Coordinates of C-alpha atoms in Angstrom, one line a residue:
X1 CA -9.7 9.1 -26.5
X2 CA -6.4 10.8 -25.8
X3 CA -4.7 9.8 -22.6
X4 CA -4.8 12.4 -19.8
X5 CA -2.0 15.0 -20.0
X6 CA -0.4 15.9 -16.7
X7 CA 2.1 18.7 -16.2
X8 CA 4.3 18.6 -13.1
X9 CA 6.5 21.7 -12.9
X10 CA 8.1 21.6 -16.4
X11 CA 7.5 18.0 -17.1
X12 CA 4.6 16.8 -19.3
X13 CA 3.3 13.3 -19.0
X14 CA 0.6 11.5 -20.9
X15 CA -0.8 8.9 -18.4
X16 CA -0.8 5.5 -19.9
X17 CA 1.4 6.5 -22.8
X18 CA 4.6 8.3 -21.7
X19 CA 7.3 6.0 -20.4
X20 CA 9.9 6.6 -17.7
X21 CA 12.5 6.8 -20.4
X22 CA 10.8 10.0 -21.6
X23 CA 12.1 11.6 -18.4
X24 CA 15.6 12.4 -17.3
X25 CA 16.9 9.6 -15.1
X26 CA 17.6 11.8 -12.1
X27 CA 15.2 10.1 -9.7
X28 CA 16.2 10.3 -6.1
X29 CA 15.0 6.8 -5.4
X30 CA 13.0 4.1 -7.2
X31 CA 11.1 1.2 -5.7
X32 CA 9.5 -1.9 -7.3
X33 CA 7.5 -4.7 -5.9
X34 CA 6.0 -7.9 -7.1
X35 CA 3.6 -9.9 -5.0
X36 CA 1.2 -12.7 -5.6
X37 CA -1.6 -10.4 -6.6
X38 CA -0.1 -6.9 -6.8
X39 CA 2.8 -5.1 -8.5
X40 CA 4.1 -1.6 -8.8
X41 CA 7.0 0.7 -9.5
X42 CA 7.6 4.4 -8.7
X43 CA 10.3 7.0 -9.0
X44 CA 10.7 10.0 -6.7
X45 CA 11.6 13.4 -8.2
X46 CA 12.4 16.5 -6.2
X47 CA 11.1 20.1 -6.7
X48 CA 13.8 21.6 -4.4
X49 CA 13.3 25.0 -2.9
X50 CA 11.1 26.2 -5.7
X51 CA 8.6 23.6 -4.8
X52 CA 8.7 24.1 -1.0
X53 CA 11.0 21.1 -0.6
X54 CA 8.3 18.7 -1.8
X55 CA 8.7 15.6 -4.0
X56 CA 6.7 14.2 -6.8
X57 CA 6.3 10.6 -7.8
X58 CA 5.5 8.9 -11.0
X59 CA 4.7 5.2 -11.1
X60 CA 3.0 2.1 -12.4
X61 CA 0.0 1.1 -10.4
X62 CA -1.4 -2.4 -11.1
X63 CA -4.9 -0.9 -11.0
X64 CA -4.0 1.7 -13.7
X65 CA -4.2 1.6 -17.4
X66 CA -1.5 -0.2 -19.4
X67 CA 0.3 -1.5 -16.3
X68 CA 3.5 -3.5 -16.9
X69 CA 4.8 -5.6 -14.0
X70 CA 8.5 -6.1 -13.2
X71 CA 9.9 -9.6 -13.1
X72 CA 11.1 -11.2 -9.9
X73 CA 14.6 -11.8 -11.2
X74 CA 15.1 -8.1 -11.8
X75 CA 15.5 -7.3 -8.1
X76 CA 18.9 -6.4 -6.7
X77 CA 19.4 -9.0 -4.0
X78 CA 22.1 -6.9 -2.3
X79 CA 19.3 -4.5 -1.4
X80 CA 17.8 -5.8 1.9
X81 CA 14.3 -4.5 1.1
X82 CA 14.3 -6.3 -2.3
X83 CA 12.6 -3.3 -3.9
X84 CA 15.5 -1.9 -5.9
X85 CA 16.0 -3.1 -9.5
X86 CA 19.3 -4.0 -11.1
X87 CA 20.6 -1.1 -13.2
X88 CA 20.3 -2.8 -16.6
X89 CA 16.8 -4.2 -15.8
X90 CA 15.6 -0.8 -14.5
X91 CA 16.8 0.9 -17.7
X92 CA 14.9 -1.7 -19.8
X93 CA 11.8 -1.3 -17.6
X94 CA 12.0 2.5 -17.9
X95 CA 11.8 2.2 -21.7
X96 CA 9.0 -0.3 -21.7
X97 CA 6.6 0.7 -18.9
X98 CA 4.0 3.5 -19.3
X99 CA 3.5 5.9 -16.4
X100 CA -0.1 5.6 -15.2
X101 CA 0.0 7.2 -11.8
X102 CA 1.4 10.5 -10.4
X103 CA 1.4 12.0 -6.9
X104 CA 2.7 15.3 -5.5
X105 CA 3.5 14.9 -1.8
X106 CA 3.5 17.1 1.1
X107 CA 6.7 16.9 3.2
X108 CA 7.6 13.3 3.9
X109 CA 10.5 12.1 5.9
X110 CA 13.1 10.3 3.8
X111 CA 12.7 7.3 6.1
X112 CA 8.9 7.2 5.4
X113 CA 9.5 6.8 1.7
X114 CA 12.4 4.4 2.2
X115 CA 10.6 2.0 4.4
X116 CA 7.2 2.2 2.7
X117 CA 5.2 3.8 5.5
X118 CA 4.5 7.0 3.5
X119 CA 2.6 5.3 0.6
X120 CA 2.0 1.9 2.0
X121 CA 2.4 -1.0 -0.5
X122 CA 1.5 1.0 -3.7
X123 CA 1.5 4.4 -5.2
X124 CA -2.1 5.2 -5.9
X125 CA -5.3 3.1 -5.7
X126 CA -5.2 -0.4 -4.2
X127 CA -7.3 -3.0 -6.0
X128 CA -8.7 -4.3 -2.7
X129 CA -10.3 -0.9 -2.3
X130 CA -11.5 -0.2 -5.8
X131 CA -12.5 -2.1 -8.9
X132 CA -12.8 -1.2 -12.6
X133 CA -16.0 -1.3 -14.5
X134 CA -14.1 -1.4 -17.7
X135 CA -10.5 -1.0 -19.0
X136 CA -9.5 1.9 -21.1
X137 CA -7.3 5.0 -21.2
X138 CA -7.4 7.2 -18.1
X139 CA -10.0 9.5 -19.6
X140 CA -12.3 6.5 -20.3
X141 CA -11.8 4.3 -17.2
X142 CA -14.5 4.3 -14.6
X143 CA -13.8 3.0 -11.0
X144 CA -16.0 2.0 -8.2
X145 CA -14.8 2.4 -4.6
X146 CA -15.8 0.4 -1.6
X147 CA -15.8 1.6 2.0
X148 CA -13.4 -0.3 4.2
X149 CA -13.9 -0.6 7.9

């Protein structure tokens, strides 16, 4: 099966196949995280006035197809949140990692994206809330969701 094609404004992305290097590196911000069980990465892009001042995000979600983690020694230690990658490591990651998640947001405060309260720990589905029946490209994957409460 062919990976799902997503079009955001003038940008076309094949989930699970297109890499971040396929996009212009004009992201407003990027964030990466690596935990004991979870990892992820996202870049924020901005529509501007044409898009009602909304942003769109592309990322790697550990639940998604073809997910590639970042390494813990790639983090810029001068960043207090420890979620910014060193420039050369980020460039290498952008070439290697396939985009498997995309989100178009409503209006979020810059601080909400910066401190992680807008998305929480990950961009997209969290493995504690969903599990895969089988791995495969986005058009073949099937997920099961659990109620939490």
